[in-house]
XYZ file of C-alpha atoms in Angstrom:
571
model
C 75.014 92.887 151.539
C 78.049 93.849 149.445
C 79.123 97.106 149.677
C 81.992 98.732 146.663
C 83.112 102.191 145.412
C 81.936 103.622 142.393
C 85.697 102.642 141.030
C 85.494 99.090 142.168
C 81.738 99.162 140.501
C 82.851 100.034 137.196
C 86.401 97.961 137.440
C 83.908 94.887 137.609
C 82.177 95.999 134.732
C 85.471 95.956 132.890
C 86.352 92.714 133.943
C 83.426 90.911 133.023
C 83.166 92.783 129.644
C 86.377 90.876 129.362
C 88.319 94.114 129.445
C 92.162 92.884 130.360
C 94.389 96.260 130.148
C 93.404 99.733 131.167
C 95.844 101.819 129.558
C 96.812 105.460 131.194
C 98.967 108.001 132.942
C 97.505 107.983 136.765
C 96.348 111.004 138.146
C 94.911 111.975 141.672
C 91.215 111.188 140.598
C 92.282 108.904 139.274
C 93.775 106.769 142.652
C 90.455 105.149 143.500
C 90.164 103.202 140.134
C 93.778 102.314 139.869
C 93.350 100.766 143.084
C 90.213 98.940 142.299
C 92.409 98.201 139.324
C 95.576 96.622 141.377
C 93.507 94.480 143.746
C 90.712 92.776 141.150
C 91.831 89.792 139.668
C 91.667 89.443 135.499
C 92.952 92.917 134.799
C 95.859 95.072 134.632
C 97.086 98.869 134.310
C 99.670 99.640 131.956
C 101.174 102.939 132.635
C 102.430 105.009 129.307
C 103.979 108.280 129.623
C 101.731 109.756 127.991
C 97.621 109.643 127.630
C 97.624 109.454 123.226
C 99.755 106.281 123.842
C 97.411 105.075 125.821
C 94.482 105.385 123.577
C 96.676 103.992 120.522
C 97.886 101.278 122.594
C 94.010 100.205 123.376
C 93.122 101.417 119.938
C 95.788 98.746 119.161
C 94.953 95.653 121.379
C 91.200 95.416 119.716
C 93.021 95.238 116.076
C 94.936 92.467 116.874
C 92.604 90.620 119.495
C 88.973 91.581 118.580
C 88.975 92.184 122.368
C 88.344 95.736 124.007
C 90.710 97.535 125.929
C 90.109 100.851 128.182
C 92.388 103.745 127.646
C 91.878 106.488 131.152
C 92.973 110.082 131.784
C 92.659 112.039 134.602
C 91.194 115.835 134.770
C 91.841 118.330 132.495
C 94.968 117.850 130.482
C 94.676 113.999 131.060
C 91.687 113.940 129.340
C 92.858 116.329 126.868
C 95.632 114.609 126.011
C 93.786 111.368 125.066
C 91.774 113.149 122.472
C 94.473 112.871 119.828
C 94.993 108.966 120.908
C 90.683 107.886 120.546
C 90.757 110.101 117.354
C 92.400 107.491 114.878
C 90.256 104.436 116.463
C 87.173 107.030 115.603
C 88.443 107.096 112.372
C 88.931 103.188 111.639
C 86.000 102.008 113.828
C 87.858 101.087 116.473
C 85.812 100.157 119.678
C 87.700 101.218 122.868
C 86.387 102.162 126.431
C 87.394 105.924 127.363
C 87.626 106.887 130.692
C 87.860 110.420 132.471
C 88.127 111.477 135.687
C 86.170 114.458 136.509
C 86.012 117.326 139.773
C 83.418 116.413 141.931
C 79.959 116.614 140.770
C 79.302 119.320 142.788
C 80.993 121.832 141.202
C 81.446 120.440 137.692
C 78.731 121.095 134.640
C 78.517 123.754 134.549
C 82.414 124.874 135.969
C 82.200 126.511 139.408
C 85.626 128.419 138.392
C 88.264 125.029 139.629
C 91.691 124.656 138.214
C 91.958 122.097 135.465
C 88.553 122.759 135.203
C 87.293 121.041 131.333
C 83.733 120.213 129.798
C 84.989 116.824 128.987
C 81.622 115.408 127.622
C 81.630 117.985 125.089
C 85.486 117.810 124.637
C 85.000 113.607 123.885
C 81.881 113.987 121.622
C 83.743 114.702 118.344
C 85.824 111.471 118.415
C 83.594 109.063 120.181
C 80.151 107.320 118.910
C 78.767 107.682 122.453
C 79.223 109.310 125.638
C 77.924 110.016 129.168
C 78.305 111.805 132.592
C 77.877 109.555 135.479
C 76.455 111.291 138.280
C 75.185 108.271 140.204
C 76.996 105.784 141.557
C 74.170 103.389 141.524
C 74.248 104.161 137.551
C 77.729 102.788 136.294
C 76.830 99.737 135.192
C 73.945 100.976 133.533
C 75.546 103.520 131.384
C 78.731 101.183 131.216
C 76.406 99.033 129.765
C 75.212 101.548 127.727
C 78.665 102.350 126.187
C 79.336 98.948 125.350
C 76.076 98.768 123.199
C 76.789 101.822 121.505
C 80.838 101.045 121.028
C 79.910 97.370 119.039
C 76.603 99.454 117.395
C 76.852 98.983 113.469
C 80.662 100.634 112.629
C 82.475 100.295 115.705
C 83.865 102.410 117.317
C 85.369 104.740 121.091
C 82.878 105.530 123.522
C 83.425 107.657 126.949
C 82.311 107.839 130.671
C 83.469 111.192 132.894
C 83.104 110.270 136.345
C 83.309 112.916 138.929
C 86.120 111.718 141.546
C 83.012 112.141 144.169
C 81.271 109.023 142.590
C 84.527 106.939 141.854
C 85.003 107.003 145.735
C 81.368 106.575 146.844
C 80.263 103.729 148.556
C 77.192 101.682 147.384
C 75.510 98.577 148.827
C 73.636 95.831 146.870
C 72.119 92.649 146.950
C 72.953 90.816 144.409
C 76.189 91.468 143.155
C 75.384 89.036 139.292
C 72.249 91.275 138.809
C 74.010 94.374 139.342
C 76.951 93.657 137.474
C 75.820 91.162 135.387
C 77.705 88.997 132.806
C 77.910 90.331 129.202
C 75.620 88.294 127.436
C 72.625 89.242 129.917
C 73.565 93.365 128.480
C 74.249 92.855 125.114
C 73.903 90.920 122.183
C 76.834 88.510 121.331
C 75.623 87.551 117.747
C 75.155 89.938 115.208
C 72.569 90.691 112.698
C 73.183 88.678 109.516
C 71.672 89.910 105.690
C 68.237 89.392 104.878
C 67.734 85.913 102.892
C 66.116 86.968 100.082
C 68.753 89.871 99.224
C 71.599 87.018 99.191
C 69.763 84.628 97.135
C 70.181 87.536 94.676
C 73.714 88.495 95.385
C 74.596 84.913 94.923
C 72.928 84.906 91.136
C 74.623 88.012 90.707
C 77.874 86.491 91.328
C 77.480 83.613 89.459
C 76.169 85.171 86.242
C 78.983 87.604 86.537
C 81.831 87.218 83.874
C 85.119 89.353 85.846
C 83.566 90.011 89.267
C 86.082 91.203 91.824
C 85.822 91.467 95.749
C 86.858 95.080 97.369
C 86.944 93.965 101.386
C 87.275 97.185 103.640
C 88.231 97.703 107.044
C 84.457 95.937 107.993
C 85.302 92.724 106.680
C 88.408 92.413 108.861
C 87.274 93.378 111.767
C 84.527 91.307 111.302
C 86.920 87.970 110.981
C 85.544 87.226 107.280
C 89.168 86.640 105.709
C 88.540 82.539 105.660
C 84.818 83.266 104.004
C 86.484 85.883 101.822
C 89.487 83.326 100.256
C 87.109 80.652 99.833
C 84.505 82.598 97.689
C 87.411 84.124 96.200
C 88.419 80.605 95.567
C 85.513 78.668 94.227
C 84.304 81.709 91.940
C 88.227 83.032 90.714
C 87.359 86.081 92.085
C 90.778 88.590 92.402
C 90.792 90.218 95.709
C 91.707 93.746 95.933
C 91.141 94.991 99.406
C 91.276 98.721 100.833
C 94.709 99.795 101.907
C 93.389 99.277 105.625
C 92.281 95.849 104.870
C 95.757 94.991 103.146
C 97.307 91.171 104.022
C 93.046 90.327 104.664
C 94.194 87.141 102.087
C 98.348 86.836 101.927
C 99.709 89.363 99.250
C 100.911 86.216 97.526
C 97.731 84.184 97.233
C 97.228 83.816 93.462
C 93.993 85.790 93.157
C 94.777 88.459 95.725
C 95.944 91.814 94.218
C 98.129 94.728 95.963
C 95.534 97.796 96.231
C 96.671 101.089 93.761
C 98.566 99.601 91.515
C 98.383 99.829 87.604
C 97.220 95.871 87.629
C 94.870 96.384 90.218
C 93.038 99.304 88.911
C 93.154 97.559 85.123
C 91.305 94.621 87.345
C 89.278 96.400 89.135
C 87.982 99.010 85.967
C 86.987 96.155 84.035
C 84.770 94.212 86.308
C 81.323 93.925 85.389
C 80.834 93.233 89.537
C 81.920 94.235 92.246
C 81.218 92.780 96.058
C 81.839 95.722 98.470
C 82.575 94.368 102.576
C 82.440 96.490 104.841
C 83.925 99.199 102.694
C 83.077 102.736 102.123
C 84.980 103.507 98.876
C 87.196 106.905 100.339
C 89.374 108.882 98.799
C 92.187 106.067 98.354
C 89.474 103.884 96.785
C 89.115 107.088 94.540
C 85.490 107.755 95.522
C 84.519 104.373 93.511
C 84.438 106.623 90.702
C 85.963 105.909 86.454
C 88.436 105.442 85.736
C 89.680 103.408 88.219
C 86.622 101.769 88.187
C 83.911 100.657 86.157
C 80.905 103.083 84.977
C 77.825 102.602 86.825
C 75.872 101.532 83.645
C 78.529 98.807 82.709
C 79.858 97.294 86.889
C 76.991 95.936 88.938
C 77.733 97.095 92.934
C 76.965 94.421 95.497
C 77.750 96.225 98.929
C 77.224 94.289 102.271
C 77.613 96.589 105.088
C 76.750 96.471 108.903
C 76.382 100.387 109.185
C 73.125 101.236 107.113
C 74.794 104.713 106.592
C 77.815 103.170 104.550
C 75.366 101.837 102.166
C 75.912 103.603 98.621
C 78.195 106.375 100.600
C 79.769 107.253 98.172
C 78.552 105.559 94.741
C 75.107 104.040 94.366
C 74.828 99.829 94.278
C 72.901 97.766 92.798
C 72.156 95.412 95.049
C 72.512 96.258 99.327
C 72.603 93.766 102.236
C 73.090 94.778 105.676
C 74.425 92.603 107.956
C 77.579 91.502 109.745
C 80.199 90.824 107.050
C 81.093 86.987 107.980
C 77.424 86.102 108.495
C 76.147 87.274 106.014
C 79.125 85.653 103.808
C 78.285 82.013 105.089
C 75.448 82.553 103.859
C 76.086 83.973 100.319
C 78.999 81.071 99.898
C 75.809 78.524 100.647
C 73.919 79.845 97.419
C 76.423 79.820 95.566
C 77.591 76.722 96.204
C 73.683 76.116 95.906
C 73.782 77.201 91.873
C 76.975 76.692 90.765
C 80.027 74.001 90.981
C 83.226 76.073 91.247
C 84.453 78.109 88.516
C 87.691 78.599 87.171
C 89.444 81.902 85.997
C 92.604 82.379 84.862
C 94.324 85.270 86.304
C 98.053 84.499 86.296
C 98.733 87.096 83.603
C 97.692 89.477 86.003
C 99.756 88.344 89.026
C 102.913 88.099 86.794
C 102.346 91.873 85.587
C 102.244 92.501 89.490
C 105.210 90.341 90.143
C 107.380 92.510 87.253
C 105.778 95.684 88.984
C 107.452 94.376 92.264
C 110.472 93.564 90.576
C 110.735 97.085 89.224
C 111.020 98.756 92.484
C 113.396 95.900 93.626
C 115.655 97.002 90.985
C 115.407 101.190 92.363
C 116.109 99.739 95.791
C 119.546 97.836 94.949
C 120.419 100.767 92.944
C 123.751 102.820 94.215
C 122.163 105.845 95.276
C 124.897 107.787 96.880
C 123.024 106.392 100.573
C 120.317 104.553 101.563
C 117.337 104.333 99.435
C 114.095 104.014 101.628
C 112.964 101.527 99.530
C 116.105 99.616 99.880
C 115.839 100.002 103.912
C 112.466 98.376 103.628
C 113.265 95.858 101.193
C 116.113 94.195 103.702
C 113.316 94.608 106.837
C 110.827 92.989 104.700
C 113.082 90.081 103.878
C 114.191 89.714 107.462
C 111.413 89.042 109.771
C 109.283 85.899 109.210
C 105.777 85.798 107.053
C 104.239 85.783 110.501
C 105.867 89.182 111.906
C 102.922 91.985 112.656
C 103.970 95.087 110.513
C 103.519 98.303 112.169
C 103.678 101.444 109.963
C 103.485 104.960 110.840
C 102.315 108.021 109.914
C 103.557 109.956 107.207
C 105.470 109.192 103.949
C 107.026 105.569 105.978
C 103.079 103.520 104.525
C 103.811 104.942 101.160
C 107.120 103.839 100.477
C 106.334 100.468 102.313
C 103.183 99.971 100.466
C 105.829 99.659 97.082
C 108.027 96.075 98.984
C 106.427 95.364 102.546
C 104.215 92.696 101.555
C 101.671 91.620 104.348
C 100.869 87.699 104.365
C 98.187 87.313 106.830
C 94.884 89.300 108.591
C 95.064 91.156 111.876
C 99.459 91.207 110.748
C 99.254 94.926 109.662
C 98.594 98.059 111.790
C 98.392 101.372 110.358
C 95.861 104.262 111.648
C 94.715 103.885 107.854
C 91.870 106.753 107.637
C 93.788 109.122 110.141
C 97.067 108.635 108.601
C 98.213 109.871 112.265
C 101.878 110.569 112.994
C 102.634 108.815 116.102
C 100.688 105.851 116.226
C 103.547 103.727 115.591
C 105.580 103.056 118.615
C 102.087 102.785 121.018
C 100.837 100.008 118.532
C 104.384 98.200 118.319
C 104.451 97.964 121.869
C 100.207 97.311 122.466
C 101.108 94.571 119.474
C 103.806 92.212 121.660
C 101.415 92.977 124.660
C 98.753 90.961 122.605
C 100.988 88.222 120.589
C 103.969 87.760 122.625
C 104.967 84.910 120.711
C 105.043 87.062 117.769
C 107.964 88.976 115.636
C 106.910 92.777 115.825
C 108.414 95.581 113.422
C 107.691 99.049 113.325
C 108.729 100.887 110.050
C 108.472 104.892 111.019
C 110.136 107.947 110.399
C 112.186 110.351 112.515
C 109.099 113.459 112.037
C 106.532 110.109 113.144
C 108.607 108.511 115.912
C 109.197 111.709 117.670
C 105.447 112.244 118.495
C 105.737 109.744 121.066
C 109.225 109.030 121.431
C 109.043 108.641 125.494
C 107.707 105.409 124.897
C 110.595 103.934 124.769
C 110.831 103.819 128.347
C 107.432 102.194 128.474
C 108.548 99.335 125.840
C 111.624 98.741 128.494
C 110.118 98.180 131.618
C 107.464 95.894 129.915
C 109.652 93.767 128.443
C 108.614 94.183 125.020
C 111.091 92.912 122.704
C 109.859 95.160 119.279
C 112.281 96.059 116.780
C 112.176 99.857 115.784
C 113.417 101.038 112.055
C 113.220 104.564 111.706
C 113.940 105.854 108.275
C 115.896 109.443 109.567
C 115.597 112.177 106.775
C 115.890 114.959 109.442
C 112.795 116.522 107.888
C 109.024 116.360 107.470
C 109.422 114.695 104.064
C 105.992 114.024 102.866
C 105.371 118.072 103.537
C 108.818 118.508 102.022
C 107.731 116.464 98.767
C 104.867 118.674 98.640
C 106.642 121.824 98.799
C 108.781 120.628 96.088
C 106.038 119.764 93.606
C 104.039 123.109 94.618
C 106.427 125.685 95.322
C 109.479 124.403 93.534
C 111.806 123.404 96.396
C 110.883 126.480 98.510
C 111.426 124.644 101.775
C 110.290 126.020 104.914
C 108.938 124.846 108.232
C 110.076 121.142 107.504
C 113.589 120.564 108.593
C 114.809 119.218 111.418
C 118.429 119.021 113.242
C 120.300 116.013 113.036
C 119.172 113.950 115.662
C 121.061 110.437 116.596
C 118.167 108.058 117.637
C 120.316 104.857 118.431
C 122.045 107.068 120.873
C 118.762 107.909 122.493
C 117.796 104.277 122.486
C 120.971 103.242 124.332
C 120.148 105.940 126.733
C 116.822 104.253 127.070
C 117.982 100.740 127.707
C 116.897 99.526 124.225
C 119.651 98.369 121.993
C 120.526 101.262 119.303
C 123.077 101.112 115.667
C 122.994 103.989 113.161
C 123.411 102.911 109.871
C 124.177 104.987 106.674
C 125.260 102.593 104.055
C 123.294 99.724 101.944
C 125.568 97.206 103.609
C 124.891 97.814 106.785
C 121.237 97.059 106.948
C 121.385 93.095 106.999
C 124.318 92.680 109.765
C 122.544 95.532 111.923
C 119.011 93.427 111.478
C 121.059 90.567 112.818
C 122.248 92.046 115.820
C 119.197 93.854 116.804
C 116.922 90.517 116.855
C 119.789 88.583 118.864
C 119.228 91.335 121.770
C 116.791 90.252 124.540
C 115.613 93.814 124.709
C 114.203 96.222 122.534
C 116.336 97.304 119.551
C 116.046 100.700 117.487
C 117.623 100.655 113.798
C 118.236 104.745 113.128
C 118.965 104.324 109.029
C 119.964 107.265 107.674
C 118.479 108.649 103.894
C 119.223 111.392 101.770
C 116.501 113.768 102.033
C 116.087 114.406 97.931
C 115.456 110.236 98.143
C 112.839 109.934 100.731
C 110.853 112.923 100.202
C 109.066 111.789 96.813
C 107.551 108.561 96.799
C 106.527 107.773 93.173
C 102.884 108.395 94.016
C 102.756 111.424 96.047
C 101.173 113.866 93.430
C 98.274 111.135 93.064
C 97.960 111.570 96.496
C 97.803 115.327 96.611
C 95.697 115.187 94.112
C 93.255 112.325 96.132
C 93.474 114.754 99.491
C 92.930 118.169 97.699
C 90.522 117.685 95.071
C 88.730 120.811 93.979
C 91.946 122.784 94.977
C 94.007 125.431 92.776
C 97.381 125.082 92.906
C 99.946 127.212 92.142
C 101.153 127.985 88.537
């Protein structure tokens, strides 16, 4: 009868969940599964250089592959240091397998006084939907099982096993090695639950009866793969799309009937429907709560919300009609009813799209502007026009999404990463790197800042020894500008805390092996772009801005205002 480790046990697990890359720093509990790891066929360890990266760079993988990836950390401060790498994939519903080494069970829960002694299930429980202690080898692929269920459960999202380094070395014989590790459809369902029949039928009159009904897809609707249902009942009804800003590039920005979230054109859109379809959206603070005026009142815009999590539901403003189900299930259906009661009709929306185009053109016009420097906005306007429709756009944290939300249009789904709901500093680099890991054949830009890429600036050396050819732009204002911009409009230029020293990043990247070019005029942008992609390596792009430019994107106080409603502010 077979006979495996408690490591090798769970490494199968992960390999018939169709787990491909465990992501992670190695650690000495951490030897058994990294050999399991190197000698089991249909998986690999990537080694970061730090244990966040590791989690974003899983975190990562699943956005752009709708496959799950494992992120590990060993004892202590490896398992510590993940937390702030799962907690943006918490945020965004992000399903990722989290795994922690743990001291033996014999002296762990409750601590028996060891170093790097750390109550990890308690530690994990605040950023993942679902976690366990395995204290039997015989019981990983039970509560692996387990974690799966609960990671794909309604909104996805992390889930964690601690295993005592006891149990990952522990030897365990079986019979039957496809009953005890069985494939994933014998553990879990692989279809998911679609709306209930009757609630469609009505949905679908809804729609049809409507006279300016708009769709709002969320985060939901993209993971669940509904873009192609989504432009086609956009389509056949006229229906503008205005997604959240997670969901952004769901249809191309330049489809006729889509419409670029937060502008003056959207909102107009949006205020004035007499329905709205919700997808997997729960209306946050950058949808402003789904509350007038930037939407309809309740009395006068009919809410149609479809939602796999039943707590989403009417979250934050009541509907008038709710279906739960799986977004692009329950969208095949609603497209056959309406097909059912209505031949397609037409809408006319192109006044619309050309007030959006002159919006565009607007901030086109700031950007080409002689601004004593470089203008962020002009920095991102040359990227933007650079890299093919097809690129995947990485932002960061910070005031980088802002000023690219303004000219960095996004033209496809699953093209766009941004830790949307966290707004985490850091995130970027990991996901640029986790992105040409999953689409090789693929253009990859990352548009951070110096305060962002410094977070996890050491994987540099992790993007060079893969072989990941991304192409870094950092926009270098040697400060915390967004924190800056706020100190500006609150305590009238009183800086403190938010400066930084002049640091030369393409010098860094040389040092690193990627190619590096600092850049300080307008001019420079295009010819540095050109160089970078001719490299066969990675390439940095360190563009300097003046700091009174970058620090105030034109919607910053709506933002303060979004985050810190209910606040006084200073006189």
């Amino acid at each position: 009868m077979p006979i495996l480790t408690g490591a090798e046990i769970l490494v199968k697990c992960m390999v018939r969940e169709g787990i491909r890359y465990v992501f992670g720093v190695p650690g000495g509990e951490l030897t058994p599964l990294l050999e399991a790891i190197r000698v089991e066929d249909g998986i690999e360890f990537i080694l970061t250089r730090h244990e966040q990266a590791a989690a974003h760079m899983a975190d990562a993988y699943f956005r752009l592959t709708n496959n799950m990836a494992a992120c590990i950390g060993t004892v202590g401060p490896g398992a510590a240091d993940l937390v702030p790498g799962v907690y943006p994939a918490y945020a965004d519903g992000i399903p990722l397998m989290v795994v922690t080494a743990q001291h033996q069970s014999w002296k762990s829960y409750p601590s028996h006084g060891s170093m790097q002694e750390l109550d990890q299930y308690m530690l994990f429980k605040a950023v993942t939907k679902w976690n366990a202690v395995v204290n039997n080898v015989s019981r990983i692929p039970e509560l692996f099982h387990r974690a799966v269920r609960n990671a794909y459960r309604g909104r996805m999202g992390p889930v964690h096993l601690d295993l005592p380094v006891d149990i990952l070395f522990k030897k365990y014989q079986f019979a039957n090695i496809d009953e005890f590790i069985p494939d994933r459809s014998r553990y879990r369902a692989l279809t998911k639950p679609v709306g209930e029949h009757e609630a469609i039928k009505r949905a679908a009159r809804l729609l049809v009866e409507a006279d300016k009904p708009v769709i709002h897809p969320g985060g939901g609707a993209l993971w669940s793969g509904a873009y192609e249902e989504i432009k086609f009942l956009a389509e056949y009804l006229s229906m503008p799309v205005i997604p959240s800003m997670i969901a952004k590039g769901i249809l191309p920005e330049d489809h006729p009937l889509y419409f670029i979230p937060g502008t003056m054109v959207s909102l107009e859109i949006q205020s004035q429907a007499d329905l709205v379809l919700l997808i997997g959206c729960r209306v946050g603070d950058l949808d402003f709560w789904g509350r007038p005026p930037a939407w309809g009142e309740p009395d006068k815009q009919k809410i149609i919300q479809i939602d796999i999590d039943p707590e989403n539901i009417a979250l934050n403003r009541y509907v008038d009609l709710a279906i739960l189900g799986d977004a692009k299930l329950t969208l095949k259906l609603l497209i056959d009813e309406v097909k059912r009661l209505t031949d397609p009709i037409k809408r006319d929306y192109s006044t619309y799209k050309e007030m959006e185009r002159e919006w565009q053109e607007g901030f086109i016009n700031v950007a080409m502007q002689d601004w004593g420097g470089i203008h962020p906005l002009r920095a991102i306007y040359e990227v933007r026009k650079f890299f093919p429709r097809d690129a995947i756009v990485v932002l960061d944290g910070g005031n980088v999404p802002v000023w690219a939300h303004y000219l960095n249009r996004i033209y496809g789904p699953r093209t766009f990463l941004w830790a949307g709901d966290s707004g985490h500093l850091g995130t970027g680099l990991p996901y640029a790197i986790a992105a040409k890991l999953a689409k090789p054949e693929r253009d990859v830009y990352l548009l951070t800042g110096d305060g962002s890429l410094m977070f996890n600036i050491q994987e540099m050396e992790t993007a060079v020894r893969l072989g990941t050819k991304i192409h870094v732009i950092v926009l270098n204002d040697r400060a915390y500008g967004m924190i800056r911009g706020v100190q500006k409009l609150l305590y009238k230029g009183k800086y403190y805390g938010v400066d930084f020293h002049d640091v030369d990043y393409a010098k860094i990247a040389s040092g690193m092996g990627w190619y590096g070019r600092r850049v300080v005029e307008p001019e420079e942008i295009h010819s540095a772009l050109e160089e970078a992609y001719s490299q066969e390596r990675p390439a940095l792009i360190d563009v300097v801005t003046p700091k009174e430019l970058s620090m105030e994107p034109p919607d910053l106080a709506l933002l303060g205002e979004l985050w810190m409603e209910g606040v006084e502010f200073p006189e």
